């Protein structure tokens, strides 16, 4: 179903955690989803709050389902809050429209999954996600 | 319950896709629901994001359930966002109050179903829906 | 995300309907899902009951999520009913473990989606699904 | 709430995958939950069906929530299927009462989390879970 491999997902998670450490961020949680929005890998760093999976997954899931990264979703939410509220209804409450959800595209431009990072300020979460993706050959779309 | 036939639904979908192509729109997804809000036909063009069914269905479902097209729902949402949020609670998260959801009426004015189009900007989605419906004898109410 | 195209989905639906007509079956409904379990196309023949989308989708969705066709799921359900009940919990009530849900594999053996047919006896639904798939180059796994 | 660390979770996952490879099993998916039933880590091997997260999580979640491993849950389900069905209602469909869900206890006997493995026959899933846990100082309760 997906060209995204577990090895690639692990690379993203580890590199996102390294970035978080370099930046001195709070403990992070990272979810990597395939092109169908299904979980491939997730890790939550020690000390993070227990609900972090839902948030990380929601950032990535909304990105895949809507074909739109978290930063783009936030712009839409700022402009038309009821639309993003409706999207949450459609997708069972699993859309978290803030930075930290990043689409993954292959070099042909095809969406092959998404990453969701949570734990610090949204912009920092996004920086960690982008650092993670930069260690793969994939294109990140925030 | 419904006089809307599968042949009519197919005509609407094909004509909506043709309009999208003429206008150079993103890949579209079109749902056609009967007078009870139940799915009669759906097609998603190649390249659309995987969550498009839920959005197309939600545009059409809200239209049928509320007896109000997507443009009218948006006006209400702009004015009274909490009302549309409450509608989403009542209808299980399946109301998407933006253009692209269009009611279908027969020549006696009776609602016989709805069309939901998604994939591009909401106004373009609506233009495709209206083009689709124009190929049938039905009256469109956006 | 998927190599399954809308054109292929249409071919499957039309050929399943033709088979139903040849066999003198009740009106059929056919859902075609991609490799992530997301709806690509659906059609419900005139005269079918309004809830047929949920059943067709559930047959195909369970097949994709579990990597197991409907006939194989039914064998498991006969043997261990509480397991299939649990699967329904996990997948939000969207698993219908009877014949008529058929996995689609490409010639490399990779699952690229599933078909769900409903409307007649389960074995007849499956026959229609298989006839539909036989018009494509894909491998059917019931 | 939990003494279970991400490092321990990683050890369990890797050792479970190694066991699966030694035994020639299908691709596996492994979820590790903390003492509150919240996801700490998850990995799905390439080639597994997309719905494996829900199943792995359900095996581990039911174990934590009920304080009972999957093998013990299955015994109860065989004896009193409606009880496990009721548990599924209570816990939102997230209880999968078959082997492969294993409780984790520390040396004081306190439950500190659970592991859920899925992908092969339930007994093989359990063998992989136990092999994973054997690489830590924790006590496994199937």
PDB file of C-alpha atoms in Angstrom, chain B residues 1-2 4-7 10 13-14 17 34 38-46 50-51 53 57, chain C residues 1-2 4-7 10 13-14 17 34 38-46 50-51 53 57:
ATOM      1  CA  UNK B   1     -38.291   6.777  -0.885  1.00  0.00           C
ATOM      2  CA  UNK B   2     -36.455   8.333  -3.759  1.00  0.00           C
ATOM      3  CA  UNK B   4     -33.419   9.614  -7.987  1.00  0.00           C
ATOM      4  CA  UNK B   5     -32.008   6.859 -10.175  1.00  0.00           C
ATOM      5  CA  UNK B   6     -28.493   5.518 -10.491  1.00  0.00           C
ATOM      6  CA  UNK B   7     -28.461   6.667 -14.119  1.00  0.00           C
ATOM      7  CA  UNK B  10     -23.956   8.841 -13.000  1.00  0.00           C
ATOM      8  CA  UNK B  13     -20.927  12.727 -11.614  1.00  0.00           C
ATOM      9  CA  UNK B  14     -19.660  12.598 -15.182  1.00  0.00           C
ATOM     10  CA  UNK B  17     -15.942  15.862 -13.694  1.00  0.00           C
ATOM     11  CA  UNK B  34     -31.027  10.001  -2.114  1.00  0.00           C
ATOM     12  CA  UNK B  38     -28.205   7.508   1.807  1.00  0.00           C
ATOM     13  CA  UNK B  39     -25.392   7.046  -0.684  1.00  0.00           C
ATOM     14  CA  UNK B  40     -26.438   6.182  -4.225  1.00  0.00           C
ATOM     15  CA  UNK B  41     -23.143   6.736  -6.050  1.00  0.00           C
ATOM     16  CA  UNK B  42     -19.662   8.098  -5.431  1.00  0.00           C
ATOM     17  CA  UNK B  43     -16.524   8.532  -7.497  1.00  0.00           C
ATOM     18  CA  UNK B  44     -13.104   9.942  -6.544  1.00  0.00           C
ATOM     19  CA  UNK B  45     -10.791  11.026  -9.328  1.00  0.00           C
ATOM     20  CA  UNK B  46      -7.229   9.713  -9.339  1.00  0.00           C
ATOM     21  CA  UNK B  50      -7.971   9.661   0.509  1.00  0.00           C
ATOM     22  CA  UNK B  51     -10.384  11.445   2.845  1.00  0.00           C
ATOM     23  CA  UNK B  53     -15.404  10.613   0.464  1.00  0.00           C
ATOM     24  CA  UNK B  57     -20.721  12.905   1.653  1.00  0.00           C
TER      25      UNK B  57
ATOM     26  CA  UNK C   1      -1.301   5.871  -2.362  1.00  0.00           C
ATOM     27  CA  UNK C   2      -2.918   3.369  -4.597  1.00  0.00           C
ATOM     28  CA  UNK C   4      -6.037   1.186  -8.197  1.00  0.00           C
ATOM     29  CA  UNK C   5      -7.572   3.696 -10.599  1.00  0.00           C
ATOM     30  CA  UNK C   6     -11.104   5.002 -10.900  1.00  0.00           C
ATOM     31  CA  UNK C   7     -11.298   3.431 -14.352  1.00  0.00           C
ATOM     32  CA  UNK C  10     -15.731   1.422 -12.749  1.00  0.00           C
ATOM     33  CA  UNK C  13     -18.693  -2.262 -10.747  1.00  0.00           C
ATOM     34  CA  UNK C  14     -20.158  -2.553 -14.232  1.00  0.00           C
ATOM     35  CA  UNK C  17     -23.782  -5.594 -12.178  1.00  0.00           C
ATOM     36  CA  UNK C  34      -8.123   1.569  -2.168  1.00  0.00           C
ATOM     37  CA  UNK C  38     -10.742   4.548   1.544  1.00  0.00           C
ATOM     38  CA  UNK C  39     -13.679   4.697  -0.866  1.00  0.00           C
ATOM     39  CA  UNK C  40     -12.819   5.114  -4.527  1.00  0.00           C
ATOM     40  CA  UNK C  41     -16.206   4.348  -6.088  1.00  0.00           C
ATOM     41  CA  UNK C  42     -19.639   3.085  -5.132  1.00  0.00           C
ATOM     42  CA  UNK C  43     -22.866   2.422  -6.959  1.00  0.00           C
ATOM     43  CA  UNK C  44     -26.223   1.162  -5.690  1.00  0.00           C
ATOM     44  CA  UNK C  45     -28.701  -0.229  -8.204  1.00  0.00           C
ATOM     45  CA  UNK C  46     -32.250   1.082  -8.224  1.00  0.00           C
ATOM     46  CA  UNK C  50     -30.975   2.380   1.444  1.00  0.00           C
ATOM     47  CA  UNK C  51     -28.459   0.880   3.896  1.00  0.00           C
ATOM     48  CA  UNK C  53     -23.555   1.336   1.226  1.00  0.00           C
ATOM     49  CA  UNK C  57     -18.193  -0.846   2.415  1.00  0.00           C
TER      50      UNK C  57
END
